[in-house]
Short mmCIF file of N, CA and C in Angstrom, two decimals:
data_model
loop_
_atom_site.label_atom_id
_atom_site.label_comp_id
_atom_site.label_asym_id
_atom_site.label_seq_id
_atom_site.Cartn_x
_atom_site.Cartn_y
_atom_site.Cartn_z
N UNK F 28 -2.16 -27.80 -16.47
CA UNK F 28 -1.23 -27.21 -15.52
C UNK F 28 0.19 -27.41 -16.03
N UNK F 29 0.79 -26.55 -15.88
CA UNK F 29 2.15 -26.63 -16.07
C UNK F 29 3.36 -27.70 -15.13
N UNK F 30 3.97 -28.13 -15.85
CA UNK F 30 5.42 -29.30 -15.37
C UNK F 30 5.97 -28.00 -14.51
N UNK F 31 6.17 -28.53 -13.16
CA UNK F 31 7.21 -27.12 -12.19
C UNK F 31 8.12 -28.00 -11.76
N UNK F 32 9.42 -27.49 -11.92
CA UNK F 32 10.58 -27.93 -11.51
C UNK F 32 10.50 -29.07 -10.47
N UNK F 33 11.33 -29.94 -10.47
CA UNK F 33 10.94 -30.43 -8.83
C UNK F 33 12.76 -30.24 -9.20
N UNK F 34 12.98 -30.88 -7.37
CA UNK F 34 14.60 -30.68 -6.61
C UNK F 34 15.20 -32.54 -7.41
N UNK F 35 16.30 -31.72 -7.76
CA UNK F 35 16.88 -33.54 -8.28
C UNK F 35 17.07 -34.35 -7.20
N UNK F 36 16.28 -35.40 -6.94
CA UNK F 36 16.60 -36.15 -5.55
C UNK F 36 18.15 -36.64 -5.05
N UNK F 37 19.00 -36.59 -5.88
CA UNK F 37 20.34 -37.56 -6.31
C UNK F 37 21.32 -36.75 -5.68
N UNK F 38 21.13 -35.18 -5.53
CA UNK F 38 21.82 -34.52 -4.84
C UNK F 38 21.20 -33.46 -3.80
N UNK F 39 22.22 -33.09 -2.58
CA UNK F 39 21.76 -32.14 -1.37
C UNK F 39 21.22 -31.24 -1.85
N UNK F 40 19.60 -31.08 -1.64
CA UNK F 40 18.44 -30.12 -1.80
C UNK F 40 19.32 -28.65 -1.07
N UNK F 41 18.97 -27.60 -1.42
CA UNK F 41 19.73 -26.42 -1.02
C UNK F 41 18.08 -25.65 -1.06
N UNK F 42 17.26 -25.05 0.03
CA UNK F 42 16.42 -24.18 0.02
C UNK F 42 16.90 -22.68 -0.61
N UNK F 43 15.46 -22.06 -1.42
CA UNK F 43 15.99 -20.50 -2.08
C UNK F 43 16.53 -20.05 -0.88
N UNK F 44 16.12 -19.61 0.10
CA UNK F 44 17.00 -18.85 1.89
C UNK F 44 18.26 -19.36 1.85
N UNK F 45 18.81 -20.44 1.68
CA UNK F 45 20.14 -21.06 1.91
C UNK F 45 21.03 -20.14 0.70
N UNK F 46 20.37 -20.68 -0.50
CA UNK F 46 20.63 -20.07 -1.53
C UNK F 46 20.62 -18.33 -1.71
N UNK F 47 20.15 -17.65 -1.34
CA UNK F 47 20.66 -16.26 -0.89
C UNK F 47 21.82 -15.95 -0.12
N UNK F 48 21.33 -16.67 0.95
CA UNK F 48 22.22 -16.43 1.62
C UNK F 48 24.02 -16.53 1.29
N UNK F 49 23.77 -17.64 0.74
CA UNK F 49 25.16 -17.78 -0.17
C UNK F 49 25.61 -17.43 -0.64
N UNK F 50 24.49 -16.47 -1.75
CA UNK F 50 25.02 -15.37 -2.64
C UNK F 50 25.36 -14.56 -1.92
N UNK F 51 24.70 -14.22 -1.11
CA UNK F 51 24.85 -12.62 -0.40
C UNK F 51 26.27 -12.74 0.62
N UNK F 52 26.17 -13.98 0.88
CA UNK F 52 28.21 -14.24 0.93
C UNK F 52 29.25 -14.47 0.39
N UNK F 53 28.57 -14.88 -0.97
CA UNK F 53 29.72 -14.57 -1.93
C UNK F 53 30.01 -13.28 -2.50
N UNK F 54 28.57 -12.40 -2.50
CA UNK F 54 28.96 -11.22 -3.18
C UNK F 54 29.09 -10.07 -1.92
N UNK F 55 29.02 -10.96 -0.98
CA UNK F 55 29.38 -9.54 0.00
C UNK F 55 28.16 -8.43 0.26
N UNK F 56 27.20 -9.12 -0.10
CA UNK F 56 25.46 -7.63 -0.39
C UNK F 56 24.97 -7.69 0.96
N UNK F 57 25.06 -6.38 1.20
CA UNK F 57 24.58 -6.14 2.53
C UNK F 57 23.37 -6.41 3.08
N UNK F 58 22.53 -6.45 2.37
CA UNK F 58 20.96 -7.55 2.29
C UNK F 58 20.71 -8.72 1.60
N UNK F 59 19.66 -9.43 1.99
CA UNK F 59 19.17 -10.70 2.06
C UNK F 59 18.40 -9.99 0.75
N UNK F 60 17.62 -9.02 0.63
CA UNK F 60 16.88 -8.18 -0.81
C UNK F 60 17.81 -8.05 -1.69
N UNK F 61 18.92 -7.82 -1.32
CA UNK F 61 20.22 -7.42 -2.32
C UNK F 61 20.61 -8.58 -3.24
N UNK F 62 20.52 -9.15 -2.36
CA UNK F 62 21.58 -10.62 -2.76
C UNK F 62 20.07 -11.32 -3.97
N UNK F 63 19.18 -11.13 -3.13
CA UNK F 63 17.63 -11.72 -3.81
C UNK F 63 17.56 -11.59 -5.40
N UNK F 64 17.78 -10.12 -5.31
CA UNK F 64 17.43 -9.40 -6.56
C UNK F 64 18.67 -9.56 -7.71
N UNK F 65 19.90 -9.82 -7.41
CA UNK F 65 21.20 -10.64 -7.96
C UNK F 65 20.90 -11.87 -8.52
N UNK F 66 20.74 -12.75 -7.62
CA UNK F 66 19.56 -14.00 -8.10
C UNK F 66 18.56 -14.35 -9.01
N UNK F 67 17.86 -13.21 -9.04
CA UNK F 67 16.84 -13.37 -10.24
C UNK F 67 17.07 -12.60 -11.29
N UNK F 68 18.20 -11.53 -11.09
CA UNK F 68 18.17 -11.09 -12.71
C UNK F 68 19.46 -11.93 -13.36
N UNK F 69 20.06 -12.29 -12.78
CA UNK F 69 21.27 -13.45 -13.26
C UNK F 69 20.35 -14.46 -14.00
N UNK F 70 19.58 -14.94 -12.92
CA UNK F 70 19.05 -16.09 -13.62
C UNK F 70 18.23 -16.34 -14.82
N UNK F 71 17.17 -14.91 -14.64
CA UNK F 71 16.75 -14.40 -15.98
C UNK F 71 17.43 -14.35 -17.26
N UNK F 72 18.35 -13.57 -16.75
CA UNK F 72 19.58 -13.48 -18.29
C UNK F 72 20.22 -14.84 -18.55
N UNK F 73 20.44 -15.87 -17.93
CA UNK F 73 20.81 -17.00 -18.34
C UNK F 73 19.77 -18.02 -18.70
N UNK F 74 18.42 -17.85 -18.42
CA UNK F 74 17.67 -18.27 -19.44
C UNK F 74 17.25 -17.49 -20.15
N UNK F 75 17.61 -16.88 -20.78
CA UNK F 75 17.82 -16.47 -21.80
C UNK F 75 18.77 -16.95 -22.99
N UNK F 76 19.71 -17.46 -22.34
CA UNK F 76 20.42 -17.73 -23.16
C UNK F 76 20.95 -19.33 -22.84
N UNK F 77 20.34 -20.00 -22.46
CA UNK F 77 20.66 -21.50 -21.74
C UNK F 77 18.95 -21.85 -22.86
N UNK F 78 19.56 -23.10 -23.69
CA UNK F 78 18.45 -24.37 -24.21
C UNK F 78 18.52 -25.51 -23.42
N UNK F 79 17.54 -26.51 -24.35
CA UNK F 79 17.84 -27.62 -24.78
C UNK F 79 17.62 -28.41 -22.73
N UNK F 80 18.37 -29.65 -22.88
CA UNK F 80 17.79 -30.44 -21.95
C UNK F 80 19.17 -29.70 -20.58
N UNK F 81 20.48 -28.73 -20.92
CA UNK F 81 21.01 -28.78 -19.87
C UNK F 81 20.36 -27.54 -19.07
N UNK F 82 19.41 -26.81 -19.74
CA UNK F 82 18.34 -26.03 -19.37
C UNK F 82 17.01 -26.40 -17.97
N UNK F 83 17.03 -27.56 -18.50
CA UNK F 83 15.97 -28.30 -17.91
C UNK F 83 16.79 -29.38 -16.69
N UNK F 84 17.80 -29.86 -16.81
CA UNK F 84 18.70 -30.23 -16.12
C UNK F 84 19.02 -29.27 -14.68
N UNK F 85 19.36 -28.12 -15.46
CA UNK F 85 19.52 -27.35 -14.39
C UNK F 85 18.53 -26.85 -12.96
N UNK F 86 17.31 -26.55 -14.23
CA UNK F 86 16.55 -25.94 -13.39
C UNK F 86 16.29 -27.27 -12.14
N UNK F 87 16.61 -28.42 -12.63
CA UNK F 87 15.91 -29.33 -11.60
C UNK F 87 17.28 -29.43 -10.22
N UNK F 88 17.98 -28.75 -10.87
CA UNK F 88 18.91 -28.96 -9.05
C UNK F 88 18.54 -27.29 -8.16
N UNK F 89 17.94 -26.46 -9.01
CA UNK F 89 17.95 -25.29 -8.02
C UNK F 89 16.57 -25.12 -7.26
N UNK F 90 16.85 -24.42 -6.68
CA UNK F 90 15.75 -24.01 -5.75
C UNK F 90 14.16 -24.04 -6.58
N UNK F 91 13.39 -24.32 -6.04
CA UNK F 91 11.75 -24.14 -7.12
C UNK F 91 11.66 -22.76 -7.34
N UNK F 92 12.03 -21.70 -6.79
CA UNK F 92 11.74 -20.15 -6.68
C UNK F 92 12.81 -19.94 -8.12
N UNK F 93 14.14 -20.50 -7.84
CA UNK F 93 15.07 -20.19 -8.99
C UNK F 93 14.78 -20.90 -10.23
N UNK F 94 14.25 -21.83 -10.16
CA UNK F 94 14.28 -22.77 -11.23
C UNK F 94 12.77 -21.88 -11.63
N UNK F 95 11.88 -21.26 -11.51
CA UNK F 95 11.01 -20.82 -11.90
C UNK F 95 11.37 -19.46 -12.64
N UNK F 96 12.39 -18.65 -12.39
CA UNK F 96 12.80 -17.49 -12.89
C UNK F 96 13.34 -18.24 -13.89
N UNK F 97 14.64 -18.79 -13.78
CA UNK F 97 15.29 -19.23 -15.31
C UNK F 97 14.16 -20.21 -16.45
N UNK F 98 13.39 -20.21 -15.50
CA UNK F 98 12.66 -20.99 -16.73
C UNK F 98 11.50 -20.41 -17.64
N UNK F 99 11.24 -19.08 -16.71
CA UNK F 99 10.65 -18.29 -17.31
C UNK F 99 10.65 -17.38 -18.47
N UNK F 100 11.80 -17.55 -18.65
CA UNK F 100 12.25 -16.57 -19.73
C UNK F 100 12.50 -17.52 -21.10
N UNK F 101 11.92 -16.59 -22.25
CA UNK F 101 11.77 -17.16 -23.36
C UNK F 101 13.52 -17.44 -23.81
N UNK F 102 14.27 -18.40 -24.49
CA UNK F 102 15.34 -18.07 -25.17
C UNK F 102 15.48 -17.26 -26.07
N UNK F 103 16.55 -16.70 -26.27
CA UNK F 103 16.92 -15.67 -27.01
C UNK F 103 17.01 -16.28 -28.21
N UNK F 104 17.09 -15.88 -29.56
CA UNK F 104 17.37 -16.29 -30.77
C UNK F 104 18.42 -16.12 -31.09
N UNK F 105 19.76 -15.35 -30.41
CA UNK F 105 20.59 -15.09 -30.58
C UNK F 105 21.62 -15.22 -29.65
N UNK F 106 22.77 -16.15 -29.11
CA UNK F 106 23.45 -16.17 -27.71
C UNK F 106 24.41 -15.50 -27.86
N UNK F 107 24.48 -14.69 -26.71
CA UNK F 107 25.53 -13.89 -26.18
C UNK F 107 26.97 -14.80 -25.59
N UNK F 108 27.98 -13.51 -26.04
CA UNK F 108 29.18 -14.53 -25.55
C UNK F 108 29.45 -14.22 -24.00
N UNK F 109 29.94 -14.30 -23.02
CA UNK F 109 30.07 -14.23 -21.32
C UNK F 109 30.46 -12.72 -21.34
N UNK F 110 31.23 -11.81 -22.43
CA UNK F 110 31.39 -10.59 -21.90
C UNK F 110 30.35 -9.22 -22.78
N UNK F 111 29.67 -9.98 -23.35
CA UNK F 111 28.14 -9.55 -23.95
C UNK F 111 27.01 -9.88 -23.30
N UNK F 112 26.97 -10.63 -21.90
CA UNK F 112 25.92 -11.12 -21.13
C UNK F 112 26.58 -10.07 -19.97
N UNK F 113 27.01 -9.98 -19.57
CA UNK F 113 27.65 -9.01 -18.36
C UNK F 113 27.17 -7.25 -19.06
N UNK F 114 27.45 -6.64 -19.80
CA UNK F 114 26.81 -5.94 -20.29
C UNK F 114 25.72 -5.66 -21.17
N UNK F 115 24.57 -7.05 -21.13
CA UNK F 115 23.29 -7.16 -21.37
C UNK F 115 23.07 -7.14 -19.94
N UNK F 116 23.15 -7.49 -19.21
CA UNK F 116 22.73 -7.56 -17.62
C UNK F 116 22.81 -6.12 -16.89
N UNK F 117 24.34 -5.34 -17.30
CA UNK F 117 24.16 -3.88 -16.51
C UNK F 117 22.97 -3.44 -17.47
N UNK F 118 22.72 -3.24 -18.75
CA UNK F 118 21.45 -2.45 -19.45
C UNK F 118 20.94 -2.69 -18.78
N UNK F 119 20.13 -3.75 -18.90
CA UNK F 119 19.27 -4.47 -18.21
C UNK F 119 18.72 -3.75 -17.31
N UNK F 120 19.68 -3.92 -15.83
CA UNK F 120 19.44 -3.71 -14.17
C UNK F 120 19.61 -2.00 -14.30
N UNK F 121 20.47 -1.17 -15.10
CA UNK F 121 21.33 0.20 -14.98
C UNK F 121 22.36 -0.36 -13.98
N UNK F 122 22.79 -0.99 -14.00
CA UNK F 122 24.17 -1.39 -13.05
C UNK F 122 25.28 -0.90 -14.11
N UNK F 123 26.54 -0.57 -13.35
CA UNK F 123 27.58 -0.67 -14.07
C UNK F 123 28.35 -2.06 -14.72
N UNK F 124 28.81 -2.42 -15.87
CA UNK F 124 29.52 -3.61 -15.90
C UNK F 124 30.16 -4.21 -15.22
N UNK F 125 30.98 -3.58 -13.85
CA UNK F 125 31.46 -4.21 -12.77
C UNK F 125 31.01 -4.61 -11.47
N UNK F 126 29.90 -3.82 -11.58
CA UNK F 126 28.67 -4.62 -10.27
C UNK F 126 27.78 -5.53 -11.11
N UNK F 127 27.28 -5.48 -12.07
CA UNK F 127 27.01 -6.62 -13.16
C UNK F 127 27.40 -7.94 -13.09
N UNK F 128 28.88 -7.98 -13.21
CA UNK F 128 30.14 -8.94 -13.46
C UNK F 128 30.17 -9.67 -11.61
N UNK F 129 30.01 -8.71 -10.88
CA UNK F 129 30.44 -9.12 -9.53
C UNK F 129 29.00 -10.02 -9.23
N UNK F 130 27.84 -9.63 -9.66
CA UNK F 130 26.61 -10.74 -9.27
C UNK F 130 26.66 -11.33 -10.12
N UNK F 131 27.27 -11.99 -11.26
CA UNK F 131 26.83 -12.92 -12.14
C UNK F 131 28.00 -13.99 -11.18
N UNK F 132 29.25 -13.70 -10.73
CA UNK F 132 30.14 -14.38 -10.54
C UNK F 132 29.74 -15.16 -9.07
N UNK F 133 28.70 -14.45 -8.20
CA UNK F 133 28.39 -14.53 -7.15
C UNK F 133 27.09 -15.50 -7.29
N UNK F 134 26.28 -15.37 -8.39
CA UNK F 134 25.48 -16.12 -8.39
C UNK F 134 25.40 -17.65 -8.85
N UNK F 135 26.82 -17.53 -9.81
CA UNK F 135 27.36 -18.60 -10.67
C UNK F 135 27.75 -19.02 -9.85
N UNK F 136 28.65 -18.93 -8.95
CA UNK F 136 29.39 -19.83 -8.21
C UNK F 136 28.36 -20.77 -7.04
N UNK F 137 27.56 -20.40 -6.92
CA UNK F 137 26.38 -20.82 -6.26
C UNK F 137 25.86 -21.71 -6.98
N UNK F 138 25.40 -21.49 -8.62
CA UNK F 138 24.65 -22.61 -9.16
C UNK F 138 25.55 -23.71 -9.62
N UNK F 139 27.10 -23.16 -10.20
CA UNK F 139 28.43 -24.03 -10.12
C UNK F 139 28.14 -25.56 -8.99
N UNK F 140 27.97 -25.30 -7.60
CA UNK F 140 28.10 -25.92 -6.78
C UNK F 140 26.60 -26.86 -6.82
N UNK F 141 25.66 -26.33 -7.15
CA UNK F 141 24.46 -26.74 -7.20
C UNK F 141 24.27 -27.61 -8.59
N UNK F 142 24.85 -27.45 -9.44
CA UNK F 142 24.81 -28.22 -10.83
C UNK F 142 25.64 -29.40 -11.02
N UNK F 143 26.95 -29.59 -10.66
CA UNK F 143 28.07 -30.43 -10.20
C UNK F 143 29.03 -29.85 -11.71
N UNK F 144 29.78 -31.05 -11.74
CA UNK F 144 31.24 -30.64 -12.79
C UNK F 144 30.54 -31.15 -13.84
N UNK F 145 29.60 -32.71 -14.32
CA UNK F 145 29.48 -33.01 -15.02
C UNK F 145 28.27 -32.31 -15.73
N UNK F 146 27.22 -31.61 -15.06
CA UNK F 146 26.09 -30.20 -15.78
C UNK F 146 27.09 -29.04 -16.20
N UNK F 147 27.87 -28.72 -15.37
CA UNK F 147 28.83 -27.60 -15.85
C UNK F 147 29.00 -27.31 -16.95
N UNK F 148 30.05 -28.52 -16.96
CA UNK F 148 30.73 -29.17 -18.23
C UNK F 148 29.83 -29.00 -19.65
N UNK F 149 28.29 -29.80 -19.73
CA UNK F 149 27.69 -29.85 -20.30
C UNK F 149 26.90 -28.28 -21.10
N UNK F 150 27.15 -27.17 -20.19
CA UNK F 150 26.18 -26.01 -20.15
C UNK F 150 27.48 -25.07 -20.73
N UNK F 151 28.70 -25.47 -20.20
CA UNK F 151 29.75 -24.41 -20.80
C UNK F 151 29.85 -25.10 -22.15
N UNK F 152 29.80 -26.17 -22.33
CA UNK F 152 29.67 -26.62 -24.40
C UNK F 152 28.90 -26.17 -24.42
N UNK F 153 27.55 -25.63 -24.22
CA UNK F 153 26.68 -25.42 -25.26
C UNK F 153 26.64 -23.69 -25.08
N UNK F 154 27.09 -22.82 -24.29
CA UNK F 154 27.70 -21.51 -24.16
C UNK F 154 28.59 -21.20 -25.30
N UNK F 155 28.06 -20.05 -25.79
CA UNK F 155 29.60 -19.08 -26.76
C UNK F 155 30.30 -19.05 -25.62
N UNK F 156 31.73 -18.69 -26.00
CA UNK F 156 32.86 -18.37 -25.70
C UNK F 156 32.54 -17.41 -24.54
N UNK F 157 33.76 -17.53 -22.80
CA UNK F 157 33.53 -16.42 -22.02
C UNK F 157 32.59 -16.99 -21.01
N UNK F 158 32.05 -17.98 -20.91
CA UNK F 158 31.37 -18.36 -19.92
C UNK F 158 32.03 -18.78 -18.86
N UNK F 159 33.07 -19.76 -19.01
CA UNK F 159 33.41 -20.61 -17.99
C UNK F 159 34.02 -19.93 -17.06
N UNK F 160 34.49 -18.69 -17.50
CA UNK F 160 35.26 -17.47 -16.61
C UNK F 160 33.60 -16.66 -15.25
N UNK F 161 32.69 -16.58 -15.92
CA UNK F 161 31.58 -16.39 -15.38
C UNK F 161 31.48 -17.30 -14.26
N UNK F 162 31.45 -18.63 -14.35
CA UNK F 162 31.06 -19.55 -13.52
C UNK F 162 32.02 -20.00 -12.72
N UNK F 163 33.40 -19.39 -12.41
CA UNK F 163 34.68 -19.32 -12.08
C UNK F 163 35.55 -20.52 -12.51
N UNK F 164 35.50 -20.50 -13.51
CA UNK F 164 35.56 -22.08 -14.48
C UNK F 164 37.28 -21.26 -15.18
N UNK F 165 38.30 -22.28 -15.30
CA UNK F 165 39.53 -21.62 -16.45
C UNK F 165 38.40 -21.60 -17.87
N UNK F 166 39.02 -20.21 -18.59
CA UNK F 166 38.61 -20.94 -19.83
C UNK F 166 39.07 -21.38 -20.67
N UNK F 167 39.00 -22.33 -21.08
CA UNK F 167 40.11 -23.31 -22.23
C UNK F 167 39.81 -22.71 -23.37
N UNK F 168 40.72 -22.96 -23.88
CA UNK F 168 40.63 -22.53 -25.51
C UNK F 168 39.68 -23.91 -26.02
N UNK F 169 38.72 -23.23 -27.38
CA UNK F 169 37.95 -24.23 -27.83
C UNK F 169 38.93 -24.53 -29.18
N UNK F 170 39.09 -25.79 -29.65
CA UNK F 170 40.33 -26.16 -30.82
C UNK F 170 39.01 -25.33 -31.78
N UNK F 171 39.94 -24.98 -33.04
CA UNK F 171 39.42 -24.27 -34.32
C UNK F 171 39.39 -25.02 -35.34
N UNK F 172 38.17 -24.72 -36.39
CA UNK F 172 38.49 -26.32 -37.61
C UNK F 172 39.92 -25.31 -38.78
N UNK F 173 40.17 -26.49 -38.77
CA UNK F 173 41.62 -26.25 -39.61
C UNK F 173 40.75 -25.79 -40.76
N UNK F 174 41.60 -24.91 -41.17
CA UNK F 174 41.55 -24.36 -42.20
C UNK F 174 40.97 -24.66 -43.90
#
């Protein structure tokens, strides 16, 4: 049998319903289906492109329903930078890049709150460039190796 997510005990459990709902107030979606379906293709596309243990980290603060979508998806061999994931996501859905952009920001800010500063932190290092703007994060400049 397969390892399934469990809820990180250490912080406030948030049910998937709570978790819609949230989205669907951050993004303003006139359904509870709307907001649903925001949710899982976000999360899809970010495992996709999320490894390693802040992968597994994550999935353990979200919902079992969410943590089962992002974990479902194979990683990519190749990571996208935050404004190459916004238009992998409209292909994706046929959304335009700006209803795209508006559920990734809606859904991020949701798992933002659900992950804390110090997973954040950890998941925007291991992100190309353009993420932290996704997750309503400033984005800092990363220093460059000298020359």
């Amino acid at each position: 049998m397969y390892d399934q997510p469990r809820a990180n005990p250490s912080q406030a459990a948030m049910t998937f319903d709570q978790m819609l709902e949230r989205v669907r107030y951050e993004g303003a979606h006139p359904t509870r289906e709307r907001a649903e379906e925001a949710v899982r293709t976000v999360l899809a596309a970010l495992g996709r492109q999320l490894t390693g243990g802040e992968r597994i980290d994550l999935a353990q603060c979200l919902p079992v329903e969410a943590a089962l979508t992002l974990t479902a998806q194979t990683p990519a061999t190749h990571q996208l930078t935050g404004w190459d994931f916004v238009k992998d996501l409209a292909a994706r859905t046929g959304a335009t890049p700006a209803v795209a952009r508006w559920d990734t920001g809606a859904v991020l800010a949701v798992v933002t709150r659900l992950a804390g500063p110090d997973l954040l932190a950890r998941i925007l290092h291991r992100l190309p460039a353009g993420y932290a703007l996704l997750f309503g994060q400033a984005e800092l400049r990363r220093p460059e190796p000298a020359a």
